[in-house]
mmCIF file of C-alpha atoms in Angstrom:
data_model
loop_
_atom_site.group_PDB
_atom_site.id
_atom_site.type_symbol
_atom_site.label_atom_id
_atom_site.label_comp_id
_atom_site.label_asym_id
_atom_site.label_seq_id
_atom_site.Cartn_x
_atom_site.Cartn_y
_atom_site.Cartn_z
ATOM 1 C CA UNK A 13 -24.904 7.608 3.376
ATOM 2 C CA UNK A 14 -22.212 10.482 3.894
ATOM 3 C CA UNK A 15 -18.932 9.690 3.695
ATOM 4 C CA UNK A 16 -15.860 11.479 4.716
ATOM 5 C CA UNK A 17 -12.661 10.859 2.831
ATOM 6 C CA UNK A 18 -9.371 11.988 3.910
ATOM 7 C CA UNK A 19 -6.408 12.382 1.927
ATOM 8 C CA UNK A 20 -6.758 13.127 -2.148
ATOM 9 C CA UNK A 21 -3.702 12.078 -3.740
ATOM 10 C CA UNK A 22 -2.827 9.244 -6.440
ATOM 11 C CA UNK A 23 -4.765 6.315 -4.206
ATOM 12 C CA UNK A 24 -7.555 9.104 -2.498
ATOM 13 C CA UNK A 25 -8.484 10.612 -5.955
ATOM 14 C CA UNK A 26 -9.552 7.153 -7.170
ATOM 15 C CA UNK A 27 -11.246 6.245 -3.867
ATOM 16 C CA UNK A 28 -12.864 9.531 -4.884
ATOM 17 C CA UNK A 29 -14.581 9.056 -7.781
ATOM 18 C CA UNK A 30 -15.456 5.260 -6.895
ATOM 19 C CA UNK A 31 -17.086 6.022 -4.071
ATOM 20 C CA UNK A 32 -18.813 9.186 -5.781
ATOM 21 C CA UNK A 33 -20.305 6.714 -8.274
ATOM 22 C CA UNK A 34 -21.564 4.343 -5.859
ATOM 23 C CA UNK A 35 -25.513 4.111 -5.671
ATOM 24 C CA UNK A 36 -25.441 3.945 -1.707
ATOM 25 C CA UNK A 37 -23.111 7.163 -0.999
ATOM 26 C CA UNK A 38 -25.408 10.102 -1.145
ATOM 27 C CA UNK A 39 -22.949 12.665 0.101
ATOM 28 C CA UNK A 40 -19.060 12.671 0.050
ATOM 29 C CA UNK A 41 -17.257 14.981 1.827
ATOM 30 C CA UNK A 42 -12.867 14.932 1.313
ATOM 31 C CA UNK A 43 -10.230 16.852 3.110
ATOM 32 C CA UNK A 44 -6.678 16.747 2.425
ATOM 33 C CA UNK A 45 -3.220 19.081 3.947
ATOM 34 C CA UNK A 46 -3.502 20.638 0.418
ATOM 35 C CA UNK A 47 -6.825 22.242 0.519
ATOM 36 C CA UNK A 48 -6.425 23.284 -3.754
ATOM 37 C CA UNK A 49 -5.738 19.461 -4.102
ATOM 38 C CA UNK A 50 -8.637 18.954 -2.325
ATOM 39 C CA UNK A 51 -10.922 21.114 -3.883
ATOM 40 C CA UNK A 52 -10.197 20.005 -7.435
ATOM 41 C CA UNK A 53 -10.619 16.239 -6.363
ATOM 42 C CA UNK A 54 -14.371 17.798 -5.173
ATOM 43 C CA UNK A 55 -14.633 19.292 -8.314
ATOM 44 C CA UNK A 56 -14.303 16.815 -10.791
ATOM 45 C CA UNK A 57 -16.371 14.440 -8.497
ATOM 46 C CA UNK A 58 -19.134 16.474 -7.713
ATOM 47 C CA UNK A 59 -18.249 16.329 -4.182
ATOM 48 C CA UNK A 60 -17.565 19.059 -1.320
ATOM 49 C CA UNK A 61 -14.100 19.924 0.116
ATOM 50 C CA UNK A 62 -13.989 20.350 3.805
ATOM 51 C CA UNK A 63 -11.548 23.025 4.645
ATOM 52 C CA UNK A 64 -9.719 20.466 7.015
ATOM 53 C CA UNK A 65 -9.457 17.050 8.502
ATOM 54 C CA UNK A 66 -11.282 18.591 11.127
ATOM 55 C CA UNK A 67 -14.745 19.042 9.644
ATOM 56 C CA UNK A 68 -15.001 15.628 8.281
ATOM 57 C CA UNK A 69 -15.373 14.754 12.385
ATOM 58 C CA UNK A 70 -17.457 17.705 12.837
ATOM 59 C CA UNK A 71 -19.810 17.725 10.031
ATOM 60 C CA UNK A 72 -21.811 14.612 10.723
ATOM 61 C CA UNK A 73 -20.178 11.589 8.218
ATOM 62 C CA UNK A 74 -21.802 8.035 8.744
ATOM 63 C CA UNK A 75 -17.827 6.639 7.891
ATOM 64 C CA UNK A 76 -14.947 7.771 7.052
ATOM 65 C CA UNK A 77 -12.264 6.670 4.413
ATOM 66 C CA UNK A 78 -8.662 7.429 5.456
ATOM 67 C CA UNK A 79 -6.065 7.201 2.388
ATOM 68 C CA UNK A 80 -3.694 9.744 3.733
ATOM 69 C CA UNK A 81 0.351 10.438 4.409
ATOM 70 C CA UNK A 82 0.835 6.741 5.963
ATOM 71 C CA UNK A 83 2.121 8.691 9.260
ATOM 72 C CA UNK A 84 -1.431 10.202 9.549
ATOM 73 C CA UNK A 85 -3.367 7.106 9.599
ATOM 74 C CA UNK A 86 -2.761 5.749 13.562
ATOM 75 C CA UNK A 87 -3.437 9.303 14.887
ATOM 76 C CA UNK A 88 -6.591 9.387 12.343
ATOM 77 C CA UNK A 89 -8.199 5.816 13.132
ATOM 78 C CA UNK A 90 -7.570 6.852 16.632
ATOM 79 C CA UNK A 91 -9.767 10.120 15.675
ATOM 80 C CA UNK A 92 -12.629 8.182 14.188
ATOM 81 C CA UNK A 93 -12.934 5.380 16.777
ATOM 82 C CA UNK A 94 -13.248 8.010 19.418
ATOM 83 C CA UNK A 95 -16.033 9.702 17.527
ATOM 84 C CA UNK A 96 -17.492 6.228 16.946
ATOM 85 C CA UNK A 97 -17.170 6.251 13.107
ATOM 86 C CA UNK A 98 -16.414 3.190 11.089
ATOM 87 C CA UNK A 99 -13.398 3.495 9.351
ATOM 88 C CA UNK A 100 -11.828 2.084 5.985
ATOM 89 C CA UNK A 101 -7.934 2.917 6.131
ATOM 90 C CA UNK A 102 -5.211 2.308 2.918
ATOM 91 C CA UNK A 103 -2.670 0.046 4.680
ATOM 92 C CA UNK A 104 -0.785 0.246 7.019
ATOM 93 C CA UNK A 105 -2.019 1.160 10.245
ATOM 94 C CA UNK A 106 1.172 2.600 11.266
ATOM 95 C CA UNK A 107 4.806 1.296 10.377
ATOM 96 C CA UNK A 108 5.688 0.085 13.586
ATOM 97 C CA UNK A 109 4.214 -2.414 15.893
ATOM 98 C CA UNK A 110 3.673 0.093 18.838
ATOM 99 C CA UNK A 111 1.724 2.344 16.506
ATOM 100 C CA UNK A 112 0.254 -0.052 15.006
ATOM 101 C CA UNK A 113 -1.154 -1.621 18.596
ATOM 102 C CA UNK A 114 -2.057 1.459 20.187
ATOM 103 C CA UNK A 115 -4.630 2.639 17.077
ATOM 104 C CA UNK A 116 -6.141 -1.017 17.091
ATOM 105 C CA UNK A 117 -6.112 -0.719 21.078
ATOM 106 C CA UNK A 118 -8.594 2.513 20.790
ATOM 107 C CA UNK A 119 -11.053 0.681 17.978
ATOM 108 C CA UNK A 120 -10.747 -2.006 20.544
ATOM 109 C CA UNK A 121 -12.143 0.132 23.469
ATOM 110 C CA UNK A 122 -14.211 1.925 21.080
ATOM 111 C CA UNK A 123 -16.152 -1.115 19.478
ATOM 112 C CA UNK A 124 -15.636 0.615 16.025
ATOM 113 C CA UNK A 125 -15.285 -0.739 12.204
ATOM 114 C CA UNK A 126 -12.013 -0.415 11.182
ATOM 115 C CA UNK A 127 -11.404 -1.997 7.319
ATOM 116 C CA UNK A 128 -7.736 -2.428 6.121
ATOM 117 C CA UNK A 129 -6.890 -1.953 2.553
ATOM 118 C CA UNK A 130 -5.706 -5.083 1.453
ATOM 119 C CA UNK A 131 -6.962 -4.871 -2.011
ATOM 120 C CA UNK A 132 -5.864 -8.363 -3.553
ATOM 121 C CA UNK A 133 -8.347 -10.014 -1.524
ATOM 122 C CA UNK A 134 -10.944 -8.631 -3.574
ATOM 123 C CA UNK A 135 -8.969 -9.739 -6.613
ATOM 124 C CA UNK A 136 -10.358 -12.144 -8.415
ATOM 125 C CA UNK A 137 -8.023 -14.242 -9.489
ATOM 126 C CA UNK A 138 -7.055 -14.745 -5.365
ATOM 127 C CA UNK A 139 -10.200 -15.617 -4.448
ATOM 128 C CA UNK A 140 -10.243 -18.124 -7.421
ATOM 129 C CA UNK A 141 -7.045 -19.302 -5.539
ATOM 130 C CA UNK A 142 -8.311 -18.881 -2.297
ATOM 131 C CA UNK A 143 -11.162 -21.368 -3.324
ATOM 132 C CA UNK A 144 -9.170 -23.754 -5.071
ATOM 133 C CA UNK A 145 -6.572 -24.506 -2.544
ATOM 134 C CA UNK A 146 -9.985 -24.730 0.445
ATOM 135 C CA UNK A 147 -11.558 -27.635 -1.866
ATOM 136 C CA UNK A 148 -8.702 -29.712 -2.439
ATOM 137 C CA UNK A 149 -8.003 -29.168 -5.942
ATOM 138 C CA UNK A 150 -4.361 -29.144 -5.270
ATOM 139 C CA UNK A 151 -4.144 -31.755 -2.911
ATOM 140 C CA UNK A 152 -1.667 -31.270 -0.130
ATOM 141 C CA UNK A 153 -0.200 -27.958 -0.450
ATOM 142 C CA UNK A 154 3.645 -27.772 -0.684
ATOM 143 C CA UNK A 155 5.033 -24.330 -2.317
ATOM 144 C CA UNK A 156 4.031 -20.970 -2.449
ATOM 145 C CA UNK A 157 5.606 -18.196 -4.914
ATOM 146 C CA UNK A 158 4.315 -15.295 -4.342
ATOM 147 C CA UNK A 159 6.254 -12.379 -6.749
ATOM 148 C CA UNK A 160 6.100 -8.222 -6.379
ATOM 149 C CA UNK A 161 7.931 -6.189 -9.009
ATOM 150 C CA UNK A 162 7.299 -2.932 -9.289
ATOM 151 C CA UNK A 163 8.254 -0.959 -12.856
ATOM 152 C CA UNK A 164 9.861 2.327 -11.606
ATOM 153 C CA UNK A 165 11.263 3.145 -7.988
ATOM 154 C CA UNK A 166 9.156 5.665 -5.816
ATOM 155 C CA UNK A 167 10.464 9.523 -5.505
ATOM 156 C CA UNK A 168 13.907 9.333 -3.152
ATOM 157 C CA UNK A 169 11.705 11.499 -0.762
ATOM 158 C CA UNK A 170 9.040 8.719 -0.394
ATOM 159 C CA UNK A 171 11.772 5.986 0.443
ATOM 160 C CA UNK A 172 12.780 7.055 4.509
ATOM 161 C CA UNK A 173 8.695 7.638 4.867
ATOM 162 C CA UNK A 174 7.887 4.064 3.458
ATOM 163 C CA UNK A 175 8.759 1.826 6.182
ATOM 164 C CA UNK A 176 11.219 -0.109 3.889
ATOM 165 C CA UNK A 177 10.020 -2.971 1.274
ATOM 166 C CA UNK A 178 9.114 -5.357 3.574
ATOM 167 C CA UNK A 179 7.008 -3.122 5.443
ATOM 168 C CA UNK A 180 5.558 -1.269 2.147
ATOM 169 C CA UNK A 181 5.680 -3.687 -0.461
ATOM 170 C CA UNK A 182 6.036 -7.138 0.458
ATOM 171 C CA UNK A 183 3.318 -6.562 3.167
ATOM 172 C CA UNK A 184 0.745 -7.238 1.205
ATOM 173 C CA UNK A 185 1.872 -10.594 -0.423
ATOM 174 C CA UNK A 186 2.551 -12.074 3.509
ATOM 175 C CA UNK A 187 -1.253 -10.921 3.684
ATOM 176 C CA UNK A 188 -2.802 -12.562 0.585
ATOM 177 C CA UNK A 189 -0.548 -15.619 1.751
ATOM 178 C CA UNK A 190 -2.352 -16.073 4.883
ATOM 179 C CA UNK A 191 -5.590 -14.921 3.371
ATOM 180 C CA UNK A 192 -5.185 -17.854 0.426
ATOM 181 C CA UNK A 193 -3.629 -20.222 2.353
ATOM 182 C CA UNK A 194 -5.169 -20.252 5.489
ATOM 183 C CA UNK A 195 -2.330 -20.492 7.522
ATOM 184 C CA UNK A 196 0.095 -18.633 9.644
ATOM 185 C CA UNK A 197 3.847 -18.075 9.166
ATOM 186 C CA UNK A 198 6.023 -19.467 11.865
ATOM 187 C CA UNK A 199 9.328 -18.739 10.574
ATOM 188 C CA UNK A 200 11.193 -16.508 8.340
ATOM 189 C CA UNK A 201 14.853 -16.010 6.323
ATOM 190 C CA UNK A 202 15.262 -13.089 4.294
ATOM 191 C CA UNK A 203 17.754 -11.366 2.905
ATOM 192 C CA UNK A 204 17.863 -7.761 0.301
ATOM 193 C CA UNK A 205 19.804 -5.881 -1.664
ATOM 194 C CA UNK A 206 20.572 -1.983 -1.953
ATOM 195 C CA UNK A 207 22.976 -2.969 -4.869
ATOM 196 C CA UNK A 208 20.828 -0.446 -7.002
ATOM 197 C CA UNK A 209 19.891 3.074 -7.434
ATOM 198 C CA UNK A 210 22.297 5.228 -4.656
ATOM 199 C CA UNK A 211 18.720 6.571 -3.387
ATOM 200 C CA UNK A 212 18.340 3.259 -1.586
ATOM 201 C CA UNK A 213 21.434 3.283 0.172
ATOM 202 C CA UNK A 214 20.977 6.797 1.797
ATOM 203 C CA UNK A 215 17.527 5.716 2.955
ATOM 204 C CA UNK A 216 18.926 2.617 4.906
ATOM 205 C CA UNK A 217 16.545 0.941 3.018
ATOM 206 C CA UNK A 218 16.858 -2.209 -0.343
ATOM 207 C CA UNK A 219 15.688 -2.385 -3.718
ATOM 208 C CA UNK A 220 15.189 -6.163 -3.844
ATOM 209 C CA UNK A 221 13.885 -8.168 -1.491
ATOM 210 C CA UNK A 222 13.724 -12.089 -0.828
ATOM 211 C CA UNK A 223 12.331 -14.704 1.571
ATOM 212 C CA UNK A 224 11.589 -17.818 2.580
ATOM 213 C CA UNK A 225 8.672 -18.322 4.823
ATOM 214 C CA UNK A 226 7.481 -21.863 6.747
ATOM 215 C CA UNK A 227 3.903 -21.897 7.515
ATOM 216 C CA UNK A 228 2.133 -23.857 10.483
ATOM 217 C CA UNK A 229 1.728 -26.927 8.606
ATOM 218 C CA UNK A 230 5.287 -27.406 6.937
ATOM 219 C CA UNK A 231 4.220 -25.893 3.725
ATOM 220 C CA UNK A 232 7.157 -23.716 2.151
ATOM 221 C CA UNK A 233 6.809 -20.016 0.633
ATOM 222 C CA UNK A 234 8.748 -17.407 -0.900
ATOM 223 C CA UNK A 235 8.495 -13.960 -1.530
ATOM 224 C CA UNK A 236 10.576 -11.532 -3.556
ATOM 225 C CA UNK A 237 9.749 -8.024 -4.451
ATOM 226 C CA UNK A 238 11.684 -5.506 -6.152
ATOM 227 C CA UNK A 239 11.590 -1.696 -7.100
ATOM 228 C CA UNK A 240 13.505 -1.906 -10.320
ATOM 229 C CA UNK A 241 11.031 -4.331 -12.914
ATOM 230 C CA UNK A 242 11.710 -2.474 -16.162
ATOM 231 C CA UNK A 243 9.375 -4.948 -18.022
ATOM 232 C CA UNK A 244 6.304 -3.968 -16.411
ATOM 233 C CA UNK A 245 4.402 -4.209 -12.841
ATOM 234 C CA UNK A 246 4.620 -7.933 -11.835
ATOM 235 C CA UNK A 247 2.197 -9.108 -9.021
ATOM 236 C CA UNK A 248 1.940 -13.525 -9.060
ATOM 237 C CA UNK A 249 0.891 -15.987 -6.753
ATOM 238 C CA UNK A 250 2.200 -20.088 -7.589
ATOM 239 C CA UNK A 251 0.284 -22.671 -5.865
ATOM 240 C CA UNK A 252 2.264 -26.174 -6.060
ATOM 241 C CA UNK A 253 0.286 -28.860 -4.510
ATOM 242 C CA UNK A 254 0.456 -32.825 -5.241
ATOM 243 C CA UNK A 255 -2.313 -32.987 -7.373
ATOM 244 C CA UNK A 256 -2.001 -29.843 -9.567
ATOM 245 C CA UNK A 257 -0.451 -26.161 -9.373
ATOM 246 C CA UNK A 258 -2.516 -22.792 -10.079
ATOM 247 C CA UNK A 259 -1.109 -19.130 -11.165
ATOM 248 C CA UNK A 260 -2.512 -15.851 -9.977
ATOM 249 C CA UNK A 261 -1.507 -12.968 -12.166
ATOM 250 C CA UNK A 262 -0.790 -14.923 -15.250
ATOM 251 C CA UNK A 263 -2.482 -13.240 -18.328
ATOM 252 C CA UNK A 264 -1.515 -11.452 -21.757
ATOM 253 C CA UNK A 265 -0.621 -8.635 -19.775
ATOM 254 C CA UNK A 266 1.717 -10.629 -17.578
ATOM 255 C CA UNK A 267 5.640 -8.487 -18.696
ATOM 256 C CA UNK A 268 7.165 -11.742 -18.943
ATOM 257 C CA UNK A 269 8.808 -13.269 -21.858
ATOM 258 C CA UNK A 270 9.556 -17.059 -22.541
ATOM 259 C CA UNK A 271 12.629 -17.930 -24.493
ATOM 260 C CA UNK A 272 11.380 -20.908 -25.878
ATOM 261 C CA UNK A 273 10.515 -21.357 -29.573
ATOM 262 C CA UNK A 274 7.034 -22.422 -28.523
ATOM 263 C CA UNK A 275 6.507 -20.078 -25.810
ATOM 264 C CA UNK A 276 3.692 -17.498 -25.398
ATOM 265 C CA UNK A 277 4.031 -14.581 -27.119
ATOM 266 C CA UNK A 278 5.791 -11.335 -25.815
ATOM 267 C CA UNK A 279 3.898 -9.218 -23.757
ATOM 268 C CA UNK A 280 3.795 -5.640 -25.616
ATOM 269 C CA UNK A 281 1.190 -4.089 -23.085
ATOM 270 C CA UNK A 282 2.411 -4.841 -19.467
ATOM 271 C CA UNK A 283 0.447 -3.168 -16.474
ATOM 272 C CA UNK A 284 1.945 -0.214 -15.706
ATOM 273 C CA UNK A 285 0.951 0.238 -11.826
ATOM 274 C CA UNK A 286 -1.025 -1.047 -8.582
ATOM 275 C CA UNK A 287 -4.035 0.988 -9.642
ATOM 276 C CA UNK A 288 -4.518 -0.155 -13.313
ATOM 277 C CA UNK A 289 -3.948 -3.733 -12.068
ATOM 278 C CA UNK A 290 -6.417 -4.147 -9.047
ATOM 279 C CA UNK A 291 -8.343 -0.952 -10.315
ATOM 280 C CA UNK A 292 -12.010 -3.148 -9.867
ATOM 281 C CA UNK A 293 -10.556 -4.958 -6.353
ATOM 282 C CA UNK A 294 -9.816 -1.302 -5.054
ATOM 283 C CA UNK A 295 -13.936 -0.587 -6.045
ATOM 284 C CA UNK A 296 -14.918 -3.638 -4.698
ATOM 285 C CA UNK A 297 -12.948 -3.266 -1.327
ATOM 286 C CA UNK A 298 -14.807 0.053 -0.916
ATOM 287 C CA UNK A 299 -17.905 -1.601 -1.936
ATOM 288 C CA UNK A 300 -17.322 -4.092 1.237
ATOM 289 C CA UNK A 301 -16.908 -1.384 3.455
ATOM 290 C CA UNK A 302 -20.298 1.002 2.326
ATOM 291 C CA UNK A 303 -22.012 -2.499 2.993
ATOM 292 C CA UNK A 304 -20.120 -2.979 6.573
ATOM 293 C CA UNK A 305 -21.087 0.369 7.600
ATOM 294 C CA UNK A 306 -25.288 -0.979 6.417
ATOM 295 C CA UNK A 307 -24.413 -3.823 8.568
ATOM 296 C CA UNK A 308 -25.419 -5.703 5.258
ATOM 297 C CA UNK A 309 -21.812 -7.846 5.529
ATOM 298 C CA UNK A 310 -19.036 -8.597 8.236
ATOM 299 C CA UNK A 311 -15.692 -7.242 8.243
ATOM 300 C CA UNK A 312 -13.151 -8.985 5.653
ATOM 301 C CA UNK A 313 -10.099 -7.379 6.482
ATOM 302 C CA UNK A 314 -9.936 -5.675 10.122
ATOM 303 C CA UNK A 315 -6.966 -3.906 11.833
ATOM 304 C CA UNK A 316 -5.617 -6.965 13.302
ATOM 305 C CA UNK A 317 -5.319 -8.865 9.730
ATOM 306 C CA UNK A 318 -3.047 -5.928 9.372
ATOM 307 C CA UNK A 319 -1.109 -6.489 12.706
ATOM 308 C CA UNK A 320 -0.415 -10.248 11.187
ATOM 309 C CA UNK A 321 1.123 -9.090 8.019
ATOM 310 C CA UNK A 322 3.327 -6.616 9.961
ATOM 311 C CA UNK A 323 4.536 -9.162 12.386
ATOM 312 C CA UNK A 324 6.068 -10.964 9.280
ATOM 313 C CA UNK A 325 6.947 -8.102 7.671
ATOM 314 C CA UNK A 326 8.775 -6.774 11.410
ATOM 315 C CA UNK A 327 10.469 -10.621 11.300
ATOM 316 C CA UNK A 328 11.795 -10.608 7.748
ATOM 317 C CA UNK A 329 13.261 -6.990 8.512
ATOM 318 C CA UNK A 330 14.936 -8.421 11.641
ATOM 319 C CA UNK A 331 16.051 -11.676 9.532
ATOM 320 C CA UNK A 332 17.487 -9.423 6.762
ATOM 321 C CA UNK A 333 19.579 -7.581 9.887
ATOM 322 C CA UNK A 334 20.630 -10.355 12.158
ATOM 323 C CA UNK A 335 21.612 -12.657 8.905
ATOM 324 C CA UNK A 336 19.098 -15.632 10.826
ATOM 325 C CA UNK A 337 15.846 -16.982 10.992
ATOM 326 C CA UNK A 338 13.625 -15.334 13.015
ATOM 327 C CA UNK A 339 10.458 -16.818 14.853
ATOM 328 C CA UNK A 340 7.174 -15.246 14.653
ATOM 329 C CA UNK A 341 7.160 -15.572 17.894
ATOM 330 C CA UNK A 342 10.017 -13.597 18.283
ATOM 331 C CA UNK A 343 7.916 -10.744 17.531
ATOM 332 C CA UNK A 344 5.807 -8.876 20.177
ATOM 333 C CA UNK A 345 1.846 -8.629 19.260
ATOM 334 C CA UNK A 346 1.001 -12.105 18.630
ATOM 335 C CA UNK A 347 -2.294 -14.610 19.098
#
């Protein structure tokens, strides 16, 4: 299989040398803006750089892989559904909804593969969730926690390209809550605060984030996120049910420290980022797409599970605005 990967920094270097190492890819072809980037990522995976995005639709790929700039990716899905590729894109589609509906409108018309990267279902402590909560273990379900903290903020340049922490951050917890769960959200109430770094502030955008979401069958959630976790890179899921409550995310490497004389001990090597922490869900997610592509395995994440996790993402933004609870329904793209 030839594969076509676009985009070669931090995330496409690593989607690089997994899928260079993977026994079904025989050929892997990457592109990036940055040719020289490109051509050492090629270089220290064996693989060949393309001179630009261009040839990876010209130079006959079976798929391609999309992990660029995040305001490449509609305009690039759109590309490889109207060359009828399959397509595995880093989240999100776009970072607004009309974006975001327009590239899923041309995979749509095309028939295409398009695979969002939602890594943390391929986590598997959340599929250990995921299958605990579907058998009953838990009983009725009651409260969800779901925590992001990240250990350093982005570059100040990143911040007005991010789509803001709901949209960049907390997006993926409202989609590993429906994905665990199995329900939707209905409502929303969140609120933020830019009382951090000045950076923040001139973006128009928050360092901390928090809300409470109500799911279709009365079951409570919240989600908080933040850009300023000096202990360590903090991704949790709490499952509360009547019968029992589960943890996602809770090892020795958890930066969290009890103050009780009993307590676990302190945690003195916390993960340090996204990629060290879901580093073998990232391989498996590409590992789901290679066998989507050899029609060996269905879909598990397509564009619209990314439309969902934007329309709550869109809602908690608009909550965090208006100072009110916003409906899902509120929000244009729905079922």
């Amino acid at each position: 299989m030839r594969i076509g990967l676009i985009g070669t920094g931090r995330i496409g270097t690593f989607h690089a040398e997994a899928l260079s190492r993977h026994r079904e890819v025989g050929s892997l072809v990457v592109a990036d803006t940055d040719a020289a980037r490109a051509a050492h990522v090629a270089d220290r995976t064996g693989s060949t750089a393309a001179p630009s995005v261009d040839e990876i639709f010209s130079w006959g790929v079976d798929a391609v892989v999309i992990a660029s700039a995040t305001s490449a990716h509609a305009d690039l899905i759109s590309r490889a559904a109207r060359a009828g590729l399959p397509a595995f894109c880093e989240k999100p589609i776009a970072l607004d909804l009309k974006g975001t509906l327009s590239a899923l409108a041309e995979v749509d018309s095309a028939g295409t593969v398009l695979q969002l990267g939602f890594m943390r279902r391929f986590d598997a402590g959340y599929g250990a969730a995921r299958d605990l909560v579907r058998s009953g273990a838990l009983g009725r379900l009651h409260t969800v926690r779901a925590i992001t903290s990240d250990p350093v903020p982005p570059a100040p340049e990143y911040l007005p390209l991010s789509g803001g922490l709901y949209r960049d951050c907390l997006v993926h917890d409202f989609d590993i809550m429906r994905w665990v769960t199995g329900r939707e959200v209905v409502e929303v109430y969140a609120t933020g605060s830019d009382a951090g770094p000045p950076m923040f502030r001139d973006a128009g955008d928050i360092d901390t984030a928090a809300a409470v979401l109500t799911l279709d069958d009365g079951t409570l959630a919240t989600a908080t996120a933040t850009r300023c976790n000096g202990a360590g890179y903090d991704v949790r899921m709490e499952l509360a049910g009547e019968r029992d409550q589960f943890a996602v995310g809770l090892d020795d490497r958890t930066p969290i420290t009890s103050t009780e004389p009993k307590g676990p001990p302190r945690c003195d090597n916390p993960w340090p980022g996204f990629l060290e922490r879901f580093a073998p869900a990232y391989e498996a997610e590409l590992d789901a797409f290679i066998r989507v592509v050899g029609g060996e395995l269905e879909n598990p994440c397509d564009g619209h599970e990314a439309l969902h996790a934007l329309r709550i993402a869109e809602a908690c933004e608009l909550s965090r605005l208006e100072h009110r609870p916003v409906r899902l329904e509120e929000i244009p793209g729905g079922l």
